Amino acid sequence: MTNGAKALLRTLVDAGVTTCFTNPGTSEMHFVAALDTAPEMRAVLTLFEGVATGAADGYARMAGRPAATLLHLGGGLGNGLANLHNARKGKVPIVNIVGDHATHHVQYDTPLQSDIETVARNVSSWVRTSASTAELSRDAVDAIVAASGPPGQVATLILPADVSWGEGAKPAAPPVPATPPVASADLVDTVAKALRGGEPAALLLGGRALREDVLLAADRIAQATGAKLYAEVFPTRLERGAGLPVVERLAYLAEFASAQLAGLKHLVLVDANAPVSFFAYPGKESYLVPDGCQVHELAAPTDDALTSLDALVDVLDAADITPAVQQLSRPEPPSGELTADKVCQAIGALLPEGAIISDEAQTSGLTLPFHTAGAPRHDLLTLTGGAIGQGLPVAVGAAVACPGRPVFALQADGSAMYTIQSLWTMAREQLDVTVVLFNNRSYAILTMELQRVGAESVGPKAASQLDLTQPGLDFVQIGNGMGVPSVRVDDAEQLTAALERAVAESGPHLIEVVVPSIFAPQG
Amino acid sequence: MTNGAKALLRTLVDAGVTTCFTNPGTSEMHFVAALDTAPEMRAVLTLFEGVATGAADGYARMAGRPAATLLHLGGGLGNGLANLHNARKGKVPIVNIVGDHATHHVQYDTPLQSDIETVARNVSSWVRTSASTAELSRDAVDAIVAASGPPGQVATLILPADVSWGEGAKPAAPPVPATPPVASADLVDTVAKALRGGEPAALLLGGRALREDVLLAADRIAQATGAKLYAEVFPTRLERGAGLPVVERLAYLAEFASAQLAGLKHLVLVDANAPVSFFAYPGKESYLVPDGCQVHELAAPTDDALTSLDALVDVLDAADITPAVQQLSRPEPPSGELTADKVCQAIGALLPEGAIISDEAQTSGLTLPFHTAGAPRHDLLTLTGGAIGQGLPVAVGAAVACPGRPVFALQADGSAMYTIQSLWTMAREQLDVTVVLFNNRSYAILTMELQRVGAESVGPKAASQLDLTQPGLDFVQIGNGMGVPSVRVDDAEQLTAALERAVAESGPHLIEVVVPSIFAPQG
């Protein structure tokens, strides 16, 4: 028997939750005090909860198992909410531990008192306030089971301070891994018939279905049937580059996605939703599946996508097909004056084998998929839920999960500022992250969207809302101020040299590149 | 007739909501496009929603009327939640405008789709998703009424994109100001009798009851009856300094607050809650009213505190009493090596007439009330809800509300990092804010709390969670990187010179002071 906090930590590490991204307060002090009783638990301090939750997201995408977060009451959970939203949309497992006041203290409506569960429900498939020290370890196991899925989910365990400090707890045994369902033989036959019928067809892959094993199966199916392969717009984790099958991502802009999907008669969903427009626009369709196209859900997010696809491979007699894979093919390093496109080209030219890219370059990263298509094998992590401020924290988490692999955070300026505190954790943990900061000194994507939503005229006050020049942000000073060695590069040659140095040296680096926005402001 | 966004803006400005703190995304682009149709509306861009909501809080505390915020869906509201929590606890009016997807788009569960209302309820007394363009202006008026109170509240109006872009709207007329209830004659008589009875008694003033008019009435009552005057621990806005009555704040630490309250037989609440401990601790009481003390609520937060107190003054025949007010009395400027105490002393020595102090100095500000007690008249704004990261945004809002008054943001290092993006808005708007950054390179308050919660032993991993030295934050670089002229001072003489320069020059300044933590870490 021990106190709640110690039993909780033992339960977490025994179940494989061995990393915790933290931003604690007073109500979490027993959890903090107990950390030294669980040597297997790595506690990574962050200066802001959005860093903690985004890092937990990045960690789980790469580690394949959840990290915990440690957050302070409703305010702390609120600060972490945007990146929990992204994790939810990306089907990424996270176990939140949110401290709360002691149970007998709640009645007094003290300053930090709020209804934590209401906030948690926005992002969590599973929410529970632990009622007693004796039940805490079991609650933790239930949280881990809920989070692990499939699909991965956000589970939020609210931990009253007295449940944490109370005595009489014991750790709980780790959960048995789930055995997710697979597609029925009938469904596989139906899909096989649809794909063999000679009508235009495509597989849309998302979630867990963009890893090597599933991609290889999908490629065999594509070769056997002529079906196209598409990836969802914002993949949670896409394995790509030399030696891997090629899958085309659906475009962000609905007009382009519609062009990709035009004429399809069958769309087979594998851990993906039927395609829809990211935002709605006056007079434009939200649902992008063409009229007359039949949608087949071969594997729902709750299912085992790989086994389901393998069954389809068997029915199609495609198991012996040699997958068509991407050949190694890099662009030349760019030269001269820098543009966003040339920065992407430089990444393609220099990306090391086994790199992890966290892509929140927004409009500046438009040509990144093109320039890196033939780069050495790498993982691409994108902005799954659209709540910006995810790129830097995800890079933190990916680097913690994969200490041997170089991480590149391709980061837009506007988005960077939501969770800029990530830089400090990179420095503190000496993470091997190279931040490439595309500073176009505007909310460039909104310059485009302002036109697309049909706003007819843009006055000076409106234009000013998208402008980040007054003052311009100096990311070299900001980065150095948080302990990350930071430089600004003025041309492509300097960029190449800075990237090579960042790859060669351990620990984090920040490279600021001032680039023109790809969208000219209207103002 | 016009579109929803334009009618909404016209309705807001006609009702006196003439400032909007913004961080828009695509779903808010029609609101942004409409800004130029409402010249009375000042739109203040922030880089992070927690800055926008905290600024709206600071603005309303000083302006006495709500500002609006403009936030982007559930993620944006989440990012702003902690400071909305603080506003809620401080009874500060805020009108949130939270953009949402178009109503016909919600069904598709797109990446940014989430249940915004669940998040909003954590902080908002009033939540409504506007159902149609025709109803939008009326919804806005209802939001303003709900926010304005008393008490001031957070009202959240969720604005679907199509409601914003739809045609057929017209502005609504401004609401009629509310007439809040006053204490009944019976209640006033009961309280008068209690205060006259000769037993130890005190008035506890909070919320709106810490402004000059109410303080003068309270002081007369105190003089007439011998009752003590206490202010709540964390005042929303306390008018203090030379020429104003003196009111003693209840202590943050329950042990000290209990000592202040010991022996009381009557406690009269004026827009304040009965005192409770901020956090719960093992084996300690949460409720701090002594046994045998009768609590009288003379004015609830819904009531007119001033008129209620004036009625008590009349019954006590105290109207002619000359209030006892603080005399001007400043400390000498400090000299030599700097400590947190000396920084507070320097503030007391130099504070200009009419200054506004946003105090989030945490442990470093412990002696601030002492050193500034006899300073020229000023306003003190504190951390009402305990969710840190409020000080800098509140300073932004106060400076926007009071362009002629110098604002001092006394800011702890750990807390500063939650909403450090505030500095950029200070620079962009050239606000007259002097940030004094107490950098003790630790979460010092947690070093204390870790001991107070009874955590028996502190190992190296636990101690590391409270340590901000690896790496140390360089606020001079961070501040300069966001466009705020920033300096570090090494002794008291440099501090005095830097403060004098900051006061003399317009626009924002940051002064970093590296000070020892007042709590030695245990690690």
Coordinates of C-alpha atoms in Angstrom, one line a residue, chain B:
Chain B
M1 CA -30.1 45.6 -44.4
T2 CA -26.6 44.4 -44.5
N3 CA -24.7 41.2 -43.7
G4 CA -24.5 39.7 -40.3
A5 CA -20.9 40.7 -39.5
K6 CA -21.5 44.4 -40.3
A7 CA -24.8 44.5 -38.3
L8 CA -23.0 42.8 -35.4
L9 CA -20.2 45.3 -35.4
R10 CA -22.6 48.2 -35.6
T11 CA -24.7 46.7 -32.7
L12 CA -21.5 46.3 -30.6
V13 CA -20.2 49.8 -31.0
D14 CA -23.7 51.4 -30.5
A15 CA -23.8 49.5 -27.2
G16 CA -20.4 50.9 -26.2
V17 CA -18.4 47.8 -27.0
T18 CA -15.7 49.7 -29.0
T19 CA -12.7 47.5 -28.5
C20 CA -12.1 44.0 -29.8
F21 CA -9.1 41.9 -29.0
T22 CA -8.7 39.6 -31.9
N23 CA -7.0 36.4 -33.1
P24 CA -9.1 35.5 -36.1
G25 CA -9.1 32.5 -38.5
T26 CA -10.9 31.7 -41.7
S27 CA -14.4 31.5 -40.1
E28 CA -14.0 35.0 -38.8
M29 CA -13.0 36.6 -42.1
H30 CA -16.3 38.3 -42.7
F31 CA -16.1 39.9 -39.3
V32 CA -12.6 41.1 -40.2
A33 CA -13.7 42.3 -43.6
A34 CA -16.5 44.3 -41.9
L35 CA -14.1 46.1 -39.4
D36 CA -13.7 49.0 -41.8
T37 CA -17.4 49.7 -41.8
A38 CA -17.2 50.4 -38.0
P39 CA -14.7 53.2 -37.5
E40 CA -15.6 53.3 -33.8
M41 CA -14.3 49.8 -33.3
R42 CA -10.7 49.4 -32.3
A43 CA -9.4 46.0 -33.3
V44 CA -6.3 45.0 -31.4
L45 CA -4.6 42.0 -32.9
T46 CA -2.9 39.5 -30.6
L47 CA -0.7 36.5 -31.5
F48 CA -2.4 34.2 -29.1
E49 CA -5.9 33.9 -27.7
G50 CA -4.8 34.0 -24.1
V51 CA -3.5 37.5 -24.8
A52 CA -6.8 38.5 -26.3
T53 CA -9.0 37.2 -23.4
G54 CA -6.7 38.6 -20.7
A55 CA -6.5 41.9 -22.5
A56 CA -10.3 42.0 -22.6
D57 CA -10.3 41.4 -18.8
G58 CA -7.8 44.2 -18.1
Y59 CA -9.7 46.5 -20.4
A60 CA -13.0 46.0 -18.7
R61 CA -11.6 46.3 -15.2
M62 CA -10.3 49.8 -16.2
A63 CA -13.0 51.0 -18.7
G64 CA -15.9 49.7 -16.7
R65 CA -17.5 48.2 -19.8
P66 CA -16.9 45.1 -21.8
A67 CA -14.5 44.6 -24.7
A68 CA -15.2 41.9 -27.2
T69 CA -12.9 39.2 -28.2
L70 CA -12.7 37.5 -31.6
L71 CA -11.7 33.9 -31.4
H72 CA -11.4 31.0 -33.9
L73 CA -13.6 28.0 -33.1
G74 CA -13.1 25.6 -30.1
G75 CA -9.3 25.6 -30.3
G76 CA -9.2 29.4 -30.2
L77 CA -11.6 29.5 -27.3
G78 CA -9.6 26.8 -25.5
N79 CA -6.4 28.9 -25.9
G80 CA -8.3 31.8 -24.3
L81 CA -9.9 29.8 -21.6
A82 CA -7.5 30.3 -18.7
N83 CA -7.8 34.1 -18.8
L84 CA -11.6 33.9 -19.3
H85 CA -11.6 31.8 -16.1
N86 CA -9.7 34.6 -14.4
A87 CA -12.3 37.1 -15.7
R88 CA -15.2 35.0 -14.5
K89 CA -13.7 34.8 -11.0
G90 CA -13.0 38.5 -11.0
K91 CA -16.6 39.2 -12.1
V92 CA -15.3 41.1 -15.2
P93 CA -17.6 41.5 -18.2
I94 CA -16.4 40.1 -21.5
V95 CA -18.3 39.4 -24.8
N96 CA -16.6 36.6 -26.7
I97 CA -17.4 36.3 -30.4
V98 CA -16.3 32.8 -31.3
G99 CA -16.5 31.9 -35.0
D100 CA -17.8 28.5 -36.0
H101 CA -18.2 26.6 -39.2
A102 CA -21.1 27.4 -41.4
T103 CA -24.2 25.7 -40.1
H104 CA -24.5 23.4 -43.1
H105 CA -20.8 22.4 -42.7
V106 CA -21.0 21.1 -39.1
Q107 CA -22.5 17.7 -40.1
Y108 CA -19.2 16.7 -41.8
D109 CA -17.0 16.6 -38.7
T110 CA -14.2 18.4 -40.5
P111 CA -10.8 18.8 -38.8
L112 CA -11.7 22.0 -36.9
Q113 CA -15.2 20.9 -35.9
S114 CA -15.7 20.5 -32.2
D115 CA -18.4 21.2 -29.6
I116 CA -17.6 24.8 -28.8
E117 CA -20.5 25.2 -26.3
T118 CA -19.0 22.5 -24.0
V119 CA -15.8 24.6 -23.7
A120 CA -17.6 27.9 -23.4
R121 CA -19.7 26.6 -20.4
N122 CA -16.6 26.3 -18.2
V123 CA -16.3 30.1 -18.1
S124 CA -19.4 31.6 -19.5
S125 CA -22.6 32.4 -17.6
W126 CA -24.2 33.0 -21.0
V127 CA -23.6 30.9 -24.2
R128 CA -25.5 31.0 -27.4
T129 CA -24.9 29.8 -30.9
S130 CA -26.5 32.4 -33.2
A131 CA -29.1 30.6 -35.3
S132 CA -29.6 33.1 -38.1
T133 CA -28.4 36.3 -39.6
A134 CA -31.7 38.0 -38.8
E135 CA -31.3 37.2 -35.1
L136 CA -27.6 37.9 -34.8
S137 CA -27.9 41.5 -33.6
R138 CA -30.4 40.7 -31.0
D139 CA -28.2 37.8 -29.8
A140 CA -25.3 40.4 -29.5
V141 CA -27.5 42.6 -27.3
D142 CA -28.4 39.7 -25.1
A143 CA -24.7 38.9 -24.8
I144 CA -23.8 42.4 -23.8
V145 CA -26.6 42.5 -21.2
A146 CA -25.5 39.2 -19.8
A147 CA -21.9 40.3 -19.7
S148 CA -22.5 43.7 -18.1
G149 CA -24.3 42.3 -15.0
P150 CA -23.8 43.0 -12.2
P151 CA -21.9 40.9 -11.6
G152 CA -19.8 41.2 -14.7
Q153 CA -19.8 37.9 -16.6
V154 CA -18.3 36.1 -19.5
A155 CA -20.8 35.9 -22.3
T156 CA -20.0 33.8 -25.3
L157 CA -21.7 34.3 -28.7
I158 CA -20.9 31.6 -31.2
L159 CA -21.1 32.9 -34.7
P160 CA -21.4 30.4 -37.5
A161 CA -19.7 31.6 -40.7
D162 CA -22.9 31.7 -42.7
V163 CA -24.7 33.6 -40.1
S164 CA -21.9 36.1 -40.4
W165 CA -21.8 36.3 -44.1
G166 CA -25.6 36.1 -44.7
E167 CA -27.5 39.1 -45.8
G168 CA -30.7 40.5 -44.3
A169 CA -29.3 41.7 -40.9
K170 CA -29.9 45.0 -39.3
P171 CA -28.3 46.5 -36.2
A172 CA -30.1 46.3 -32.9
A173 CA -30.6 49.1 -30.4
P174 CA -28.3 49.3 -27.4
P175 CA -29.6 47.7 -24.2
V176 CA -31.0 49.7 -21.3
P177 CA -28.6 49.6 -18.3
A178 CA -29.7 47.3 -15.5
T179 CA -30.8 48.6 -12.2
P180 CA -29.4 46.2 -9.7
P181 CA -31.1 45.5 -6.4
V182 CA -30.0 47.1 -3.1
A183 CA -29.9 45.7 0.4
S184 CA -33.3 45.7 2.1
A185 CA -33.9 48.1 5.0
D186 CA -34.2 45.0 7.3
L187 CA -30.9 43.7 6.2
V188 CA -29.3 47.1 6.7
D189 CA -30.7 47.3 10.2
T190 CA -29.5 43.8 11.1
V191 CA -26.0 44.6 9.9
A192 CA -26.0 48.0 11.7
K193 CA -27.1 46.3 14.9
A194 CA -24.3 43.7 14.5
L195 CA -21.7 46.4 13.9
R196 CA -22.9 48.5 16.8
G197 CA -23.0 45.6 19.3
G198 CA -19.4 46.1 20.4
E199 CA -18.3 42.6 19.3
P200 CA -15.3 42.3 16.9
A201 CA -16.5 42.8 13.4
A202 CA -15.1 43.3 9.9
L203 CA -16.3 44.2 6.4
L204 CA -14.9 42.1 3.6
L205 CA -14.9 44.0 0.4
G206 CA -14.5 42.5 -3.1
G207 CA -15.4 42.9 -6.7
R208 CA -16.8 46.4 -7.5
A209 CA -16.5 47.3 -3.8
L210 CA -12.8 48.2 -3.9
R211 CA -13.3 51.4 -5.8
E212 CA -13.0 54.8 -4.3
D213 CA -16.7 55.5 -3.8
V214 CA -17.4 52.3 -2.0
L215 CA -14.2 52.5 0.0
L216 CA -15.1 55.9 1.3
A217 CA -18.4 54.7 2.5
A218 CA -16.8 51.6 4.1
D219 CA -14.3 53.7 5.8
R220 CA -17.0 55.9 7.4
I221 CA -18.7 52.7 8.6
A222 CA -15.4 51.4 10.0
Q223 CA -14.8 54.7 11.9
A224 CA -18.4 54.8 13.2
T225 CA -18.4 51.2 14.5
G226 CA -14.8 50.1 15.0
A227 CA -15.2 47.4 12.3
K228 CA -12.1 46.4 10.4
L229 CA -11.9 46.6 6.7
Y230 CA -10.6 43.8 4.7
A231 CA -10.2 43.3 0.9
E232 CA -10.5 39.9 -0.8
V233 CA -7.1 38.2 -1.4
F234 CA -7.0 38.9 -5.1
P235 CA -8.8 42.1 -5.9
T236 CA -10.2 42.6 -9.4
R237 CA -9.4 46.3 -9.1
L238 CA -8.3 48.0 -5.9
E239 CA -8.0 51.8 -5.8
R240 CA -5.3 52.6 -3.3
G241 CA -2.5 55.0 -2.4
A242 CA -2.4 58.6 -1.2
G243 CA -5.7 60.2 -0.6
L244 CA -7.7 56.9 -0.4
P245 CA -8.9 54.9 2.5
V246 CA -6.7 52.0 3.6
V247 CA -8.0 48.5 3.4
E248 CA -6.0 45.5 4.4
R249 CA -6.0 42.5 2.0
L250 CA -6.6 39.1 3.3
A251 CA -3.5 36.9 3.1
Y252 CA -3.0 34.2 0.4
L253 CA -1.8 31.7 2.9
A254 CA -4.6 30.3 5.0
E255 CA -2.6 30.4 8.2
F256 CA -2.1 34.2 7.9
A257 CA -5.7 34.8 6.8
S258 CA -6.9 32.9 9.8
A259 CA -4.8 35.1 12.1
Q260 CA -6.4 38.2 10.5
L261 CA -9.9 36.8 11.0
A262 CA -9.4 35.4 14.5
G263 CA -11.9 36.4 17.1
L264 CA -14.3 38.0 14.7
K265 CA -18.0 37.7 15.7
H266 CA -19.4 39.4 12.6
L267 CA -18.2 39.4 9.0
V268 CA -20.1 41.6 6.6
L269 CA -19.7 40.6 2.9
V270 CA -19.8 43.3 0.3
D271 CA -19.5 41.8 -3.2
A272 CA -17.2 39.1 -1.8
N273 CA -17.3 35.4 -0.8
A274 CA -16.7 34.2 2.7
P275 CA -12.9 33.5 2.9
V276 CA -11.6 30.1 2.1
S277 CA -8.2 28.7 1.6
F278 CA -6.9 29.0 -2.0
F279 CA -5.8 25.3 -2.1
A280 CA -6.6 22.4 0.3
Y281 CA -3.9 20.9 2.3
P282 CA -3.8 17.6 4.1
G283 CA -5.3 18.0 7.6
K284 CA -6.0 21.7 7.2
E285 CA -9.4 23.6 7.1
S286 CA -10.5 25.1 3.8
Y287 CA -13.2 27.4 5.3
L288 CA -11.6 30.3 7.1
V289 CA -14.4 32.0 8.9
P290 CA -13.8 31.4 12.6
D291 CA -16.2 29.4 14.7
G292 CA -18.9 31.5 16.2
C293 CA -18.5 34.3 13.6
Q294 CA -21.8 35.3 12.0
V295 CA -21.6 36.1 8.2
H296 CA -23.9 38.8 6.8
E297 CA -24.1 39.3 3.1
L298 CA -24.9 43.0 2.8
A299 CA -24.4 43.1 -1.0
A300 CA -24.2 40.1 -3.2
P301 CA -22.4 40.3 -6.5
T302 CA -25.7 40.9 -8.2
D303 CA -26.5 43.9 -6.0
D304 CA -25.6 47.6 -6.0
A305 CA -22.9 47.6 -3.4
L306 CA -22.4 51.3 -3.2
T307 CA -26.1 52.1 -2.6
S308 CA -26.3 49.3 -0.1
L309 CA -23.3 50.6 1.8
D310 CA -24.6 54.2 1.6
A311 CA -27.8 53.0 3.2
L312 CA -25.8 51.5 6.0
V313 CA -23.8 54.8 6.4
D314 CA -27.1 56.6 6.8
V315 CA -28.5 54.2 9.4
L316 CA -25.2 54.5 11.3
D317 CA -25.3 58.4 11.0
A318 CA -21.9 58.2 9.6
A319 CA -22.3 60.4 6.5
D320 CA -20.5 63.3 8.0
I321 CA -17.4 61.4 9.1
T322 CA -14.3 62.5 7.3
P323 CA -12.7 59.4 5.8
A324 CA -9.3 58.5 7.1
V325 CA -7.1 58.4 4.1
Q326 CA -3.5 57.3 3.3
Q327 CA -0.9 60.1 3.4
L328 CA 1.7 60.3 0.6
S329 CA 4.7 58.4 1.9
R330 CA 7.2 56.7 -0.3
P331 CA 10.2 54.6 0.5
E332 CA 13.7 55.8 -0.5
P333 CA 14.9 54.2 -3.8
P334 CA 16.9 51.1 -2.9
S335 CA 20.6 50.7 -3.5
G336 CA 23.1 48.0 -4.1
E337 CA 22.5 44.3 -4.9
L338 CA 18.9 43.5 -6.0
T339 CA 16.4 41.4 -4.3
A340 CA 12.7 41.0 -5.1
D341 CA 12.0 43.2 -2.0
K342 CA 14.2 45.9 -3.3
V343 CA 12.5 45.9 -6.7
C344 CA 9.2 46.4 -4.9
Q345 CA 10.8 49.2 -3.0
A346 CA 11.9 50.8 -6.2
I347 CA 8.4 50.6 -7.6
G348 CA 7.1 52.3 -4.4
A349 CA 9.7 55.0 -4.7
L350 CA 9.0 55.8 -8.3
L351 CA 5.4 55.0 -9.1
P352 CA 3.9 57.9 -10.9
E353 CA 0.5 59.4 -10.1
G354 CA -2.3 57.6 -11.7
A355 CA -0.4 54.5 -12.5
I356 CA -2.0 51.1 -13.1
I357 CA -0.2 48.0 -11.6
S358 CA -0.9 44.6 -13.1
D359 CA 0.6 42.4 -10.4
E360 CA 1.6 38.8 -11.3
A361 CA 4.9 39.0 -9.6
Q362 CA 3.8 36.0 -7.4
T363 CA 6.3 35.3 -4.6
S364 CA 8.6 38.1 -5.8
G365 CA 5.9 40.7 -5.2
L366 CA 5.2 39.7 -1.5
T367 CA 6.3 43.1 -0.2
L368 CA 4.8 45.2 -3.0
P369 CA 1.6 46.2 -1.0
F370 CA 3.9 47.4 1.8
H371 CA 6.2 49.5 -0.4
T372 CA 3.4 51.0 -2.5
A373 CA 0.9 51.7 0.3
G374 CA 1.7 55.4 0.5
A375 CA 2.5 55.9 -3.2
P376 CA 0.5 58.3 -5.2
R377 CA -3.0 57.1 -6.0
H378 CA -3.0 54.1 -8.3
D379 CA -5.0 51.0 -9.4
L380 CA -4.0 47.5 -8.5
L381 CA -5.1 44.6 -10.7
T382 CA -4.4 41.1 -9.5
L383 CA -4.7 37.5 -10.5
T384 CA -8.3 36.9 -9.7
G385 CA -8.7 33.3 -10.7
G386 CA -5.3 31.9 -10.0
A387 CA -4.7 30.8 -13.7
I388 CA -1.3 32.2 -14.3
G389 CA -0.4 34.0 -17.5
Q390 CA -2.7 36.9 -16.8
G391 CA -0.4 39.7 -15.8
L392 CA 0.9 40.8 -19.2
P393 CA -2.4 40.5 -21.1
V394 CA -4.2 42.5 -18.3
A395 CA -1.5 45.2 -18.7
V396 CA -2.2 45.3 -22.5
G397 CA -6.0 45.7 -21.9
A398 CA -5.5 48.3 -19.1
A399 CA -3.2 50.4 -21.3
V400 CA -5.7 50.2 -24.2
A401 CA -8.5 51.3 -21.9
C402 CA -6.5 54.2 -20.3
P403 CA -4.2 55.7 -22.9
G404 CA -3.1 58.5 -20.6
R405 CA -2.0 56.4 -17.7
P406 CA 1.3 54.5 -17.2
V407 CA 0.9 50.8 -16.7
F408 CA 3.3 48.7 -14.7
A409 CA 3.3 44.9 -15.3
L410 CA 5.1 43.3 -12.4
Q411 CA 5.7 39.9 -13.7
A412 CA 7.1 36.6 -12.5
D413 CA 9.2 34.6 -15.0
G414 CA 7.3 31.3 -14.9
S415 CA 3.9 33.0 -15.3
A416 CA 5.2 35.3 -18.0
M417 CA 5.9 32.5 -20.3
Y418 CA 2.2 31.4 -20.6
T419 CA 1.3 34.6 -22.5
I420 CA 4.6 36.1 -23.5
Q421 CA 3.2 36.9 -26.9
S422 CA 1.6 39.9 -25.1
L423 CA 4.8 41.8 -25.6
W424 CA 4.3 41.9 -29.4
T425 CA 0.9 43.5 -29.0
M426 CA 2.4 46.1 -26.6
A427 CA 4.9 47.0 -29.3
R428 CA 2.4 47.0 -32.1
E429 CA 0.0 49.3 -30.3
Q430 CA 2.9 51.3 -28.7
L431 CA 1.3 50.9 -25.3
D432 CA 2.7 52.7 -22.3
V433 CA 3.5 49.5 -20.4
T434 CA 6.6 49.0 -18.3
V435 CA 7.2 45.3 -17.7
V436 CA 9.3 44.5 -14.7
L437 CA 10.3 40.9 -15.1
F438 CA 11.3 39.3 -11.8
N439 CA 13.4 36.4 -13.0
N440 CA 14.1 34.0 -10.2
R441 CA 14.6 31.1 -12.6
S442 CA 12.2 28.8 -10.8
Y443 CA 8.6 28.1 -10.1
A444 CA 9.3 29.5 -6.6
I445 CA 5.7 29.3 -5.4
L446 CA 5.7 25.6 -6.1
T447 CA 8.9 25.2 -4.1
M448 CA 6.8 26.5 -1.2
E449 CA 3.7 24.6 -2.1
L450 CA 5.5 21.3 -2.5
Q451 CA 6.4 21.6 1.1
R452 CA 3.0 22.8 2.2
V453 CA 1.0 20.0 0.7
G454 CA 3.0 17.6 2.9
A455 CA 5.1 15.9 0.2
E456 CA 7.6 14.4 2.6
S457 CA 10.7 14.0 0.5
V458 CA 11.8 15.8 -2.7
G459 CA 14.0 13.9 -5.0
P460 CA 16.0 15.2 -8.0
K461 CA 13.3 14.6 -10.5
A462 CA 10.7 16.4 -8.4
A463 CA 13.0 19.3 -7.8
S464 CA 13.8 19.5 -11.5
Q465 CA 10.1 20.1 -12.2
L466 CA 10.3 23.5 -10.4
D467 CA 13.7 24.6 -11.9
L468 CA 13.9 27.1 -14.7
T469 CA 17.7 27.4 -14.9
Q470 CA 18.4 24.8 -17.6
P471 CA 18.4 26.9 -19.7
G472 CA 17.8 30.2 -18.0
L473 CA 15.3 32.4 -19.9
D474 CA 16.8 35.6 -21.3
F475 CA 13.9 38.0 -21.3
V476 CA 15.9 40.8 -22.8
Q477 CA 16.3 38.8 -26.0
I478 CA 12.7 37.5 -25.9
G479 CA 11.4 41.1 -25.4
N480 CA 13.6 42.6 -28.1
G481 CA 12.6 39.7 -30.4
M482 CA 9.0 40.8 -30.0
G483 CA 9.7 44.5 -30.5
V484 CA 9.8 45.7 -26.9
P485 CA 12.9 47.6 -26.0
S486 CA 14.3 45.5 -23.2
V487 CA 17.2 45.7 -20.7
R488 CA 18.6 43.8 -17.8
V489 CA 19.6 45.6 -14.7
D490 CA 22.3 44.4 -12.3
D491 CA 21.8 46.6 -9.3
A492 CA 19.3 48.9 -7.7
E493 CA 20.9 52.0 -9.2
Q494 CA 20.5 50.6 -12.8
L495 CA 16.9 49.6 -11.9
T496 CA 16.0 53.1 -10.8
A497 CA 17.6 54.6 -13.9
A498 CA 15.7 52.1 -16.2
L499 CA 12.4 52.7 -14.4
E500 CA 12.9 56.5 -14.8
R501 CA 13.7 56.1 -18.5
A502 CA 10.7 53.8 -19.1
V503 CA 8.4 56.3 -17.4
A504 CA 9.8 59.2 -19.4
E505 CA 9.7 57.5 -22.8
S506 CA 6.4 56.6 -24.5
G507 CA 5.7 53.0 -25.6
P508 CA 6.5 49.7 -23.9
H509 CA 9.7 48.8 -22.0
L510 CA 10.8 45.6 -20.4
I511 CA 13.2 45.5 -17.5
E512 CA 14.6 42.1 -16.5
V513 CA 15.8 41.7 -12.9
V514 CA 17.4 38.5 -12.0
V515 CA 16.5 38.0 -8.3
P516 CA 17.0 35.2 -5.8
S517 CA 13.8 33.2 -5.2
I518 CA 12.4 34.0 -1.7
F519 CA 12.0 30.2 -1.2
A520 CA 15.1 28.1 -1.3
P521 CA 14.6 25.0 -3.2
Q522 CA 14.8 21.8 -1.2
G523 CA 16.3 19.7 -3.9

